[in-house]
Coordinates of C-alpha atoms in Angstrom, one line a residue:
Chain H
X1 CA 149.4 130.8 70.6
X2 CA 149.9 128.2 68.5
X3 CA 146.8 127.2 66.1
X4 CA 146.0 124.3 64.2
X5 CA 145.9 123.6 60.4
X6 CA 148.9 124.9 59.9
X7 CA 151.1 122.1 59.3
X8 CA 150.8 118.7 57.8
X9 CA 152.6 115.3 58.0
X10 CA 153.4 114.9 54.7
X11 CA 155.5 111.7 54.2
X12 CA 155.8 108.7 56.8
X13 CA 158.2 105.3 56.9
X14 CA 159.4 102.8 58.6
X15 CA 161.6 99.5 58.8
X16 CA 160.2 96.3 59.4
X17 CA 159.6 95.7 63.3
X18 CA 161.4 92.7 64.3
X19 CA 161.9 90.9 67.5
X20 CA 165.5 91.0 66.8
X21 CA 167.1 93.1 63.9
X22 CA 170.5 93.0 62.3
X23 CA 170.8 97.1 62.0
X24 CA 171.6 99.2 64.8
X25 CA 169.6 102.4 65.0
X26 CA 171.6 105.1 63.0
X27 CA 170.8 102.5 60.3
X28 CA 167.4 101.8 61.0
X29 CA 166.5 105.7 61.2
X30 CA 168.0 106.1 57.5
X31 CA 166.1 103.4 56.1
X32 CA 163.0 104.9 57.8
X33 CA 163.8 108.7 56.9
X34 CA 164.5 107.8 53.3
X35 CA 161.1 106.1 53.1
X36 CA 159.3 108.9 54.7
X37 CA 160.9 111.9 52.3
X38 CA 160.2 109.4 49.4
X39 CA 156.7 108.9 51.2
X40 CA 156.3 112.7 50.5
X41 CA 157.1 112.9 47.1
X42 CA 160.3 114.8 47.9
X43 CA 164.3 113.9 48.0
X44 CA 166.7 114.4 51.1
X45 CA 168.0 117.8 49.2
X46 CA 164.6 119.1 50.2
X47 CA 165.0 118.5 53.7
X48 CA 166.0 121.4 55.6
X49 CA 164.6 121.1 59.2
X50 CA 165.1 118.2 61.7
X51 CA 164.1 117.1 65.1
X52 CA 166.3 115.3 67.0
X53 CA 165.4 112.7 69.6
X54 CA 168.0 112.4 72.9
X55 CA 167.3 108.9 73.4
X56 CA 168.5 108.1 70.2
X57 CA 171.7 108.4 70.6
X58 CA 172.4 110.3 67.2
X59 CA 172.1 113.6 66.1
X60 CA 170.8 115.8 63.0
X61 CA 174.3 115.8 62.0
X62 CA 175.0 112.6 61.5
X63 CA 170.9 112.0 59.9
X64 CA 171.4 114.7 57.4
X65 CA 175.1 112.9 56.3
X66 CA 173.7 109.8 56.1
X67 CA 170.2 110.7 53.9
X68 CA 172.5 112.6 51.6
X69 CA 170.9 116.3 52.6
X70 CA 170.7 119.6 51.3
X71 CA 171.3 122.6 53.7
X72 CA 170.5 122.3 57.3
X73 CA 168.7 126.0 58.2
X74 CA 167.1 124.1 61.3
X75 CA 167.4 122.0 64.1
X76 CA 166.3 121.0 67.5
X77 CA 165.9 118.1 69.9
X78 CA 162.9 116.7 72.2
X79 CA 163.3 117.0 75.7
X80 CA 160.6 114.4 76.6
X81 CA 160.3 110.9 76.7
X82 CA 158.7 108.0 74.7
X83 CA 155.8 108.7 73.0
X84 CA 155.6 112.7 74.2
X85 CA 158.8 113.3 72.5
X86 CA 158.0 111.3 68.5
X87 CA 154.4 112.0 68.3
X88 CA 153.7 115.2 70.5
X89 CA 156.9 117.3 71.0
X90 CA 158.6 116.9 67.6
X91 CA 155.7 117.9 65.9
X92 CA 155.4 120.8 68.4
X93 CA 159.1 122.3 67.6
X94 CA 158.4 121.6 63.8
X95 CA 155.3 124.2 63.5
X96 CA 157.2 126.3 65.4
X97 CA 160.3 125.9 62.9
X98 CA 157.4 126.2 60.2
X99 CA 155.5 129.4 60.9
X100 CA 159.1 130.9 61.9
X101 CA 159.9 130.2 58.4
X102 CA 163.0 128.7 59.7
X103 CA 162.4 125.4 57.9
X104 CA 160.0 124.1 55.0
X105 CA 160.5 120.1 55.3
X106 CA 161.1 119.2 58.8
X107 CA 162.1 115.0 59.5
X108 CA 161.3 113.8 62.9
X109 CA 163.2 110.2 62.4
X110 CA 163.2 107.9 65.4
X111 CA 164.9 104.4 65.9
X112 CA 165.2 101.7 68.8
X113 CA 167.2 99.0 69.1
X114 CA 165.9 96.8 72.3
X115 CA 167.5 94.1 72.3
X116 CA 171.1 95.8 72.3
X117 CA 173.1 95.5 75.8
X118 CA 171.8 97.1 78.6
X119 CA 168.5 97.0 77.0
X120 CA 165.2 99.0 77.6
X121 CA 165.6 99.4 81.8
X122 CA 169.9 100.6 81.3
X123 CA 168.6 104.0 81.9
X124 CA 166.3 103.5 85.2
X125 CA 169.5 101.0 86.4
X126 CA 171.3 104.8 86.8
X127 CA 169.2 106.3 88.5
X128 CA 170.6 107.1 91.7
X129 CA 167.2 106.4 94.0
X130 CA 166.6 102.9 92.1
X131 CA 170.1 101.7 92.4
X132 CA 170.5 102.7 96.4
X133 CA 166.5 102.1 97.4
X134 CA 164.7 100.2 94.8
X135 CA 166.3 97.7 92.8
X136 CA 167.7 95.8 96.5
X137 CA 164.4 95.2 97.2
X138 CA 163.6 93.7 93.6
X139 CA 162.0 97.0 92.1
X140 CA 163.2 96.7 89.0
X141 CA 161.9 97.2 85.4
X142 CA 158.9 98.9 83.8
X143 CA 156.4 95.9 84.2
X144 CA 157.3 95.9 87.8
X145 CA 156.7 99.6 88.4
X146 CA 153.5 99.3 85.9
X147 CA 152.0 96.3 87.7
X148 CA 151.9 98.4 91.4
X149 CA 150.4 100.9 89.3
X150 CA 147.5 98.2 88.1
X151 CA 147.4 97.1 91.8
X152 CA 146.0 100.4 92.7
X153 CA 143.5 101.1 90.0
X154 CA 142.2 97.8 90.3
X155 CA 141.8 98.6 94.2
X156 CA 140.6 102.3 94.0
X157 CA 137.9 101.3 90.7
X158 CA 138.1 97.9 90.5
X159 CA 139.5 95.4 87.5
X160 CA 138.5 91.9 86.8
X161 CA 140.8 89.5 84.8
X162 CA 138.6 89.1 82.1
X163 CA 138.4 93.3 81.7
X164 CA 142.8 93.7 82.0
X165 CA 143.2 90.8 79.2
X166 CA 140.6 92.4 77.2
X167 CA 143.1 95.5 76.4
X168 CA 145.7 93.5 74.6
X169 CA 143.1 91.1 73.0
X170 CA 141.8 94.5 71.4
X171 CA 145.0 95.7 70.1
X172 CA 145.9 92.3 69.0
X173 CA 142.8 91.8 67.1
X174 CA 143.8 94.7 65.1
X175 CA 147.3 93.4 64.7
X176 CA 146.0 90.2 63.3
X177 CA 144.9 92.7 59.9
X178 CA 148.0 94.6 59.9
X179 CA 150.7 92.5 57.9
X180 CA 153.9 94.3 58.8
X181 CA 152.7 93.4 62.7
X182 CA 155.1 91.4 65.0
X183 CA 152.3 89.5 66.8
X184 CA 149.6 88.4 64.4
X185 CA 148.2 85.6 66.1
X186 CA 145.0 85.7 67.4
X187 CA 144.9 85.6 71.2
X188 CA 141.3 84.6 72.8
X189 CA 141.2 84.9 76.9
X190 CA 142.5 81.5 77.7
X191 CA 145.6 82.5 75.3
X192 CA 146.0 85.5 77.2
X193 CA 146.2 83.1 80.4
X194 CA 149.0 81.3 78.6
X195 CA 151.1 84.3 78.2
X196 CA 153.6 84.4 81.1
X197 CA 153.1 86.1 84.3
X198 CA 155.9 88.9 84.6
X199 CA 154.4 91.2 88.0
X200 CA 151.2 90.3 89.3
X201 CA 148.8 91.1 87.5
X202 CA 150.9 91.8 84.1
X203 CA 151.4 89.4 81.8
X204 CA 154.1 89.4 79.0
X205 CA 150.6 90.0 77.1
X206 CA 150.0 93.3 78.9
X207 CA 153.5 94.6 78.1
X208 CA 154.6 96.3 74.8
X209 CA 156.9 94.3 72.7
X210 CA 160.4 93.7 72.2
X211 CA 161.3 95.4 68.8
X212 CA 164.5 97.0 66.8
X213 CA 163.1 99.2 64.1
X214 CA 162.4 102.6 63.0
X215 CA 160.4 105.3 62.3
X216 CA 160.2 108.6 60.3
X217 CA 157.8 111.3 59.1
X218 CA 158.3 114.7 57.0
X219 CA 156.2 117.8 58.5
X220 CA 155.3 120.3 56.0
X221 CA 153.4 123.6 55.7
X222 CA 149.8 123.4 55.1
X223 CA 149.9 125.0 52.0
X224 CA 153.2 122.7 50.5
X225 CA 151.0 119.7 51.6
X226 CA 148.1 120.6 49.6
X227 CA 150.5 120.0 46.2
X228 CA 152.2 116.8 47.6
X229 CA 151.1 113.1 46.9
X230 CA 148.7 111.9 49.5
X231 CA 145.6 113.6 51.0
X232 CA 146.2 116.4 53.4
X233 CA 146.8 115.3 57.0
X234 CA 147.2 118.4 59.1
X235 CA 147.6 118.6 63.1
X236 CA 144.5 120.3 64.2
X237 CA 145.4 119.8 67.6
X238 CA 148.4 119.6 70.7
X239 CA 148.7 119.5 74.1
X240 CA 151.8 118.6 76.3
X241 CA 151.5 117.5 79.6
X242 CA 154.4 117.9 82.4
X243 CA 154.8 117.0 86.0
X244 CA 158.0 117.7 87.6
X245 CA 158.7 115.0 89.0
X246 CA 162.1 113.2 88.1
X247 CA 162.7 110.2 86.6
X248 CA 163.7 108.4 90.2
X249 CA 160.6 108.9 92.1
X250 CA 158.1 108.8 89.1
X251 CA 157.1 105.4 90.1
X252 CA 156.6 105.9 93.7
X253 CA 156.7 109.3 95.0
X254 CA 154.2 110.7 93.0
X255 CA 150.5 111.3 94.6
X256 CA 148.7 109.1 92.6
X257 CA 151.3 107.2 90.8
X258 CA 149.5 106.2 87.3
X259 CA 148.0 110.0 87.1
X260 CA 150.0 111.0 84.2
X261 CA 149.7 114.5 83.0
X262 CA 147.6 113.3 80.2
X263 CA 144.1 115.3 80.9
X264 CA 145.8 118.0 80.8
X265 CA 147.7 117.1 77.3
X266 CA 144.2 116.6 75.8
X267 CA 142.5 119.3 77.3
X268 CA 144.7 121.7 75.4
X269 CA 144.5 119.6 72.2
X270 CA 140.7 119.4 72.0
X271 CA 140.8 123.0 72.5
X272 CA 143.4 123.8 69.9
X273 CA 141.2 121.5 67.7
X274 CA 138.2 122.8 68.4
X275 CA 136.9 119.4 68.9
X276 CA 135.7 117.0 72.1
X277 CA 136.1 113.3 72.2
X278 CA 132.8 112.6 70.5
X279 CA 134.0 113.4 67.4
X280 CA 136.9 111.5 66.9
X281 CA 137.0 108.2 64.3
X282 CA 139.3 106.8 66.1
X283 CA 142.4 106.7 68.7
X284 CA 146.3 105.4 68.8
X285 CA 147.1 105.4 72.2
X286 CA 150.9 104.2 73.9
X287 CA 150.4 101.5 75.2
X288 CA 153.3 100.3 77.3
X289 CA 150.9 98.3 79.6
X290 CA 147.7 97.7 79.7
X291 CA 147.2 99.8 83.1
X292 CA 149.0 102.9 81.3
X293 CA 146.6 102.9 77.5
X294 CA 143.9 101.8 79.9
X295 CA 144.2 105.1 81.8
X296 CA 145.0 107.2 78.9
X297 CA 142.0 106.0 77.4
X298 CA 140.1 107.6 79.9
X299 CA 142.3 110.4 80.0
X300 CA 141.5 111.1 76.7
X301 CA 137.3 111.4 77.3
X302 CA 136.9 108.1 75.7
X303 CA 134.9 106.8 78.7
X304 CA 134.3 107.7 82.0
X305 CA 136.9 107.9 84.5
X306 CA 137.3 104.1 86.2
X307 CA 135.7 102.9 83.4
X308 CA 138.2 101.7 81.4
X309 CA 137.7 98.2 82.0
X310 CA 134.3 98.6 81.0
X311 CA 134.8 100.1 77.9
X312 CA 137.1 97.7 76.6
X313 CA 135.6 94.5 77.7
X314 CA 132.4 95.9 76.0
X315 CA 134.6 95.9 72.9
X316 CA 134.0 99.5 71.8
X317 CA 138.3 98.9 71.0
X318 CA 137.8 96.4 69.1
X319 CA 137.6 95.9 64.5
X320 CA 133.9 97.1 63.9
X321 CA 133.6 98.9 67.4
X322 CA 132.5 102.7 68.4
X323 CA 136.3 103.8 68.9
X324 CA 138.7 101.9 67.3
X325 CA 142.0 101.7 68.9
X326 CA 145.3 101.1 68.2
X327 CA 144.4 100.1 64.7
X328 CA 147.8 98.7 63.8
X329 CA 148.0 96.7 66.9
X330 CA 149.7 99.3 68.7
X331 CA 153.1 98.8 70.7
X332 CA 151.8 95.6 72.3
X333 CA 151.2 93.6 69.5
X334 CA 152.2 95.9 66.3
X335 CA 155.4 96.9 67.6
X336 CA 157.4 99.1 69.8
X337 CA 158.6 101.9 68.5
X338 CA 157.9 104.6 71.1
X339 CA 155.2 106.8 69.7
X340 CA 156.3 106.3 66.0
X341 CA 154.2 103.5 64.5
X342 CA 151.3 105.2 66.6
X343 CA 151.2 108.3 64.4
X344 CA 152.1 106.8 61.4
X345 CA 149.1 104.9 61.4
X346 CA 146.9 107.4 62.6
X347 CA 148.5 109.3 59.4
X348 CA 147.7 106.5 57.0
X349 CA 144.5 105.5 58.4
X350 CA 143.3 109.1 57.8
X351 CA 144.8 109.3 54.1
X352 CA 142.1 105.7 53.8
X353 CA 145.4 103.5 52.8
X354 CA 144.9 100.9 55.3
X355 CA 143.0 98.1 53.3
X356 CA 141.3 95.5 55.9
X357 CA 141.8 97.2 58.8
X358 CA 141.0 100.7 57.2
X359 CA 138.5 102.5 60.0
X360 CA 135.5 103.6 57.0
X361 CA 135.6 107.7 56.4
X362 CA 138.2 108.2 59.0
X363 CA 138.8 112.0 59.5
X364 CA 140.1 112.7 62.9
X365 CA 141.8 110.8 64.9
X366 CA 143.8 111.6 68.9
X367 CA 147.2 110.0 69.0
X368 CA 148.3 109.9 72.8
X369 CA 151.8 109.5 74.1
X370 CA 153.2 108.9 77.1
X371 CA 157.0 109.2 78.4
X372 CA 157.7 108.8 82.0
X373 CA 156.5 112.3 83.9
X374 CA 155.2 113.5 80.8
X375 CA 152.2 113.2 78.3
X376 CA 150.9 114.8 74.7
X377 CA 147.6 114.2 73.0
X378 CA 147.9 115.4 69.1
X379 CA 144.4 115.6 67.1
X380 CA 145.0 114.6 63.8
X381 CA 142.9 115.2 60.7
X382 CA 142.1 114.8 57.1
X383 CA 141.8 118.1 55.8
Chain T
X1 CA 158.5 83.5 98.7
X2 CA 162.2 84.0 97.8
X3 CA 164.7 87.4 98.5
X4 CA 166.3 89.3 95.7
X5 CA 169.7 89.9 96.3
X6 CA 171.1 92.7 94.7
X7 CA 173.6 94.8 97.1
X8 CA 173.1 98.5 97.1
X9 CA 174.9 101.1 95.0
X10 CA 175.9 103.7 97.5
X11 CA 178.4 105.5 95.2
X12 CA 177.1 108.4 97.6
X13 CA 176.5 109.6 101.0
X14 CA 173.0 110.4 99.9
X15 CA 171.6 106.6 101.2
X16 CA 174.0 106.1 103.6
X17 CA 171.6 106.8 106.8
X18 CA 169.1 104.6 105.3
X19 CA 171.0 101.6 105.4
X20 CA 172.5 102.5 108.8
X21 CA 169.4 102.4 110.0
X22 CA 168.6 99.2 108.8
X23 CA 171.4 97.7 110.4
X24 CA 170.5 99.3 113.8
X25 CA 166.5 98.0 112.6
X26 CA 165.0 101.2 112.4
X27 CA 163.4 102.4 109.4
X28 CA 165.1 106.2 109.2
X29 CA 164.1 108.6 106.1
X30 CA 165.3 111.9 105.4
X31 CA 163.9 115.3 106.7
X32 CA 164.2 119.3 106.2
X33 CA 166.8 119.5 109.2
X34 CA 165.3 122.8 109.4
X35 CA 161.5 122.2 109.1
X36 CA 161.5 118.9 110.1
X37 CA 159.1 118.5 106.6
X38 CA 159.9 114.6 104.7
X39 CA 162.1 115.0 101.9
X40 CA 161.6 111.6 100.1
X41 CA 163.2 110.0 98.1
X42 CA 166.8 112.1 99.5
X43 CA 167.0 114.6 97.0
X44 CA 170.4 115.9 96.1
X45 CA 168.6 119.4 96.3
X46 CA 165.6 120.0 98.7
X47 CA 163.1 121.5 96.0
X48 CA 163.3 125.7 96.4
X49 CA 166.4 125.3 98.7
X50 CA 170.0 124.6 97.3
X51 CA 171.4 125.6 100.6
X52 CA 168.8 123.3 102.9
X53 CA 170.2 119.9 104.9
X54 CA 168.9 116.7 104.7
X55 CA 168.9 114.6 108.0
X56 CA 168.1 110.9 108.7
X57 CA 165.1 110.6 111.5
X58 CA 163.4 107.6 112.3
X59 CA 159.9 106.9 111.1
X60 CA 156.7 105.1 111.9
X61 CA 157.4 101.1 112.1
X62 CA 153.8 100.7 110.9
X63 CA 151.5 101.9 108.3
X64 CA 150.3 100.3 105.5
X65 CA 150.9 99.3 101.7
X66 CA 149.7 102.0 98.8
X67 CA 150.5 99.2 96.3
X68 CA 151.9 95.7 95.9
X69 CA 153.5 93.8 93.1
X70 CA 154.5 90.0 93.1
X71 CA 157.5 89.8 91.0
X72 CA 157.8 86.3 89.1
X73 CA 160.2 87.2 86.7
X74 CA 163.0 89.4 88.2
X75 CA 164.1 92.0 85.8
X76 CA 167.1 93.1 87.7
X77 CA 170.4 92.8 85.8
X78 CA 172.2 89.5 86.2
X79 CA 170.5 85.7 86.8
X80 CA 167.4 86.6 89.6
X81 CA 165.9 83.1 89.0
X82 CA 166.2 81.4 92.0
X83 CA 165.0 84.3 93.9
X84 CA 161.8 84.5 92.8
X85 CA 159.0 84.8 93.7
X86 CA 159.2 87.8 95.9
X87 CA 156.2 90.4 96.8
X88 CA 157.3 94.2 96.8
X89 CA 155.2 96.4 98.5
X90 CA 155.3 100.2 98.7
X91 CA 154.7 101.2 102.5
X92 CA 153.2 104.4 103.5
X93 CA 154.1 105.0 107.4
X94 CA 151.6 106.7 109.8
X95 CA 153.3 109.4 110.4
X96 CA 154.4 110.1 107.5
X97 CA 151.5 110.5 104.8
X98 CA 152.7 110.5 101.3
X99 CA 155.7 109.0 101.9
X100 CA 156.7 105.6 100.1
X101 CA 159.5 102.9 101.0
X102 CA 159.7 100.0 98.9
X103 CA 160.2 96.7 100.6
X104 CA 159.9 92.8 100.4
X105 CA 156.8 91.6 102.0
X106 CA 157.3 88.9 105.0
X107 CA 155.7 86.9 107.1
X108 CA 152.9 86.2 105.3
X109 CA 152.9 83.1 104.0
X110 CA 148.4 82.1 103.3
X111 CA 148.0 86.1 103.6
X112 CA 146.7 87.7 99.9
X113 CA 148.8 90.9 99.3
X114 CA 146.1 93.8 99.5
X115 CA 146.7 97.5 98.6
X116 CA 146.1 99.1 102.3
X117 CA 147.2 96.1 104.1
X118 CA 148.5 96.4 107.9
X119 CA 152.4 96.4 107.5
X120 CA 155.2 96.6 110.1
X121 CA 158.2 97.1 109.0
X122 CA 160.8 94.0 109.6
X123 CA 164.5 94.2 108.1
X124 CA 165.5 91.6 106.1
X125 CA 168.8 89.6 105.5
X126 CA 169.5 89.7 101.9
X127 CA 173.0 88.2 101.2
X128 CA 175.6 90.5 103.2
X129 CA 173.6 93.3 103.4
X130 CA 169.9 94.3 104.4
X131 CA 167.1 95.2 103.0
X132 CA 163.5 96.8 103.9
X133 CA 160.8 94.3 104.7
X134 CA 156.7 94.1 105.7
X135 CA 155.0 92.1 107.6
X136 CA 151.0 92.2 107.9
X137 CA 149.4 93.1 111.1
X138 CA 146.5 91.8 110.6
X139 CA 143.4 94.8 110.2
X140 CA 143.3 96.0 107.2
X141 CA 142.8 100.0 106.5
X142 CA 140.2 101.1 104.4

């Protein structure tokens, strides 16, 4: 079984987030790696284990060549999507690669570039039952399939406008104290109404953002982290979620179509932790679209099920409320980096670096990630 | 309320039968040939049986609409701006619970898209080819 307190992320980085970058991602995820291993206090020649991410598009081959490595004695890649592969999955196949004492620094380095050819919806346009069924009626693009998905909650608990908008005003009011944030400005309801209507009811508001940039952390032993630079943040707890359903009739097919397998991701985590919901600081939760952190939020136990508009319009979200979320602004007004800038701020928020926006005596927070059929809840903490 | 055109990519039998049966303007989906149980979405393996058969039958022309969506901003690949705006709804037919075909909702021009709306299904001309489409009944299903 695996246990918590046994491994620590030691060293994070990342690139600027930008609406439209000049690096493409094998780039972006050396610039990110390098600041991470420096992050840690360490150099590339102590790097020795790596996870891999498939939607990348490169390898631990051609990471380790261009961060100037030592020895490889490990490596693997995430089989997951999104956020359940950088911020649940990696860090899942790293302890193991730890406690095997296959691997004593392990970089999980992530890029994207969104705005390249193709862009962020290439992969659903090959999917076999979108091409043939769905996208010759117009069913086409994640804030389409998300905004059915809103459709229905609305329906089965009910949503007013005033509740959807106030997910994105949350995250953005954190954005507005995060410098390295793509969308600082402040957005009030009847800015929210200005943002442009993609699929009833989402908004370009309730959508993540457009970003190229990257991402990277070092994981560690416990016992390394304890003589590295920055306070000790270990992973206390971990829970993946999977459905089997494919990519082709995720957004359709399934039962319920915005259940994602996310109560069971933190049911295991909590339990690994040894924790409930009550005592976390604080939350980064992937926020695609509104609908998908709203539900994850209650996925989570941070309110009721069907509450979720409730609990956000009541501003327990928000700077200076019960459960702050998305501290960094998330991917909706931060930046969107699937998963990536979510636990790097959860990281640095619980090592008490974040200035303005720091959350006061932050010790555990629940960083959630979501990827398509599957889900992971990771429970992180300053030891 | 505009149409998307986008023609089908039937590299593949597997959708074959579903746009022959719009063409004949019946909505056909596939089935266990051998249980007669849906298989939906056609599956290029029925789930626990590589060596099953997947057959076309024709399905319930009414039922009603798990979810909706108006699309103002068509994200499908190319230039989609004159066909919007366009209202996809996910039909569920009566005799066939669980089961979801997406198509363009018609007919219903003053009528507010509602998730368990009255639908019947209606094909629709969409360029050269055609497409599913919904129109409302009128009671809606609680």
């Amino acid at each position: 079984m695996i246990r918590g307190d046994r491994i620590a992320i030691t060293g994070v980085g990342e690139t600027p987030f930008l609406r439209k970058g000049e690096e493409g991602v094998m780039k972006m995820m050396t610039r990110a790696s390098l600041a991470a291993i420096a992050d840690a206090g360490l150099t590339p020649k102590d790097i020795d284990g790596y996870i891999s991410n498939k939607y990348a598009g490169h390898g631990s081959d051609e990471v380790a060549f261009a961060i100037g490595a030592g020895e490889k004695r490990f490596c693997a890649t995430t089989d997951s999507v999104g956020g359940t592969a950088t911020s649940g999955q990696a860090l899942q196949l790293a302890q193991m690669a730890i406690e095997a004492g296959l691997a004593r620094h392990v970089l999980v380095p992530y890029a994207i570039q969104s705005t390249k050819p193709g862009g962020v919806y290439g992969f659903h346009a090959r999917e076999p039952q979108k091409a043939g069924i769905e996208m010759p009626v117009g069913f086409f693009g994640q804030p389409t399939y998300f905004a059915t998905m809103a459709n229905r909650y609305a329906h089965e608990y009910g949503m007013t406008e005033e509740e959807q908008a106030s997910i994105p005003m949350t995250y953005r009011a954190w954005a507005v104290l995060t410098p390295g944030a793509q969308r600082r400005d402040p957005m009030d309801l009847e800015a929210y109404r200005q943002s442009p209507m993609i699929s009833t009811p989402l908004r370009a508001a309730d959508c993540c953002l457009t970003t190229d940039g990257g991402g990277a952390y070092v994981v560690s032993a416990i016992e390394e982290a304890r003589d590295m630079p920055h306070p000790v943040v270990s992973v206390q707890g971990l829970g993946l979620g999977f459905n089997n359903w494919p990519q082709g009739v995720l957004f359709t097919q399934t039962p319920c179509t915005y259940d994602f397998p996310g109560e069971v991701s933190a049911k295991l985590a909590y339990a690994m932790a040894g924790c409930d919901p009550k005592d976390l600081d604080l939350a980064q939760i992937y926020d695609g679209f509104t609908i998908s952190a709203l539900v994850q939020t209650e996925m989570l136990g941070l309110c009721e099920r069907g509450e979720g508009p409730r609990f956000y319009a009541a501003g327990h979200g928000m700077p200076g409320g019960r459960m702050p979320i998305n501290t960094s602004g998330g991917h909706m007004s931060g930046g969107y980096v699937p998963g990536m800038n979510l636990l790097i701020e959860a990281v640095r928020q619980l090592r008490g670096q974040e200035g303005e926006r720091q959350v006061p005596d932050a010790k555990l927070c629940a960083v959630a990630g979501l990827g398509g059929n599957n889900h992971s809840t990771t429970i992180l903490a300053r030891s | 309320m505009g149409i998307p055109i986008y023609p089908p990519k039937i590299e593949d039998p597997l959708f074959q039968g579903y746009y022959d049966g719009l063409e004949a303007g019946e909505l056909r989906i596939t089935a266990d040939a051998g249980t007669g149980e849906w298989i939906w979405y056609p599956p290029e393996v029925i789930p626990g049986k590589p060596d099953a058969v997947l057959e076309w039958r024709p399905v319930s022309p009414e039922g009603s609409a798990y979810t909706f969506t108006t699309v103002i901003r068509s994200l499908l690949p190319g230039d989609h701006k004159a066909e919007v705006p366009f209202t996809v709804v996910m039909f569920e037919p009566d005799d066939a619970p669980g089961v979801r075909v997406p198509g363009l909702l018609v007919g219903a021009e003053g009528v507010e898209p509602r998730c368990g709306m009255r639908l019947r299904f209606q094909p629709v001309q969409a360029g050269d080819h055609k497409i599913a489409g919904f129109a409302p009944v009128g009671v809606m299903k609680e």
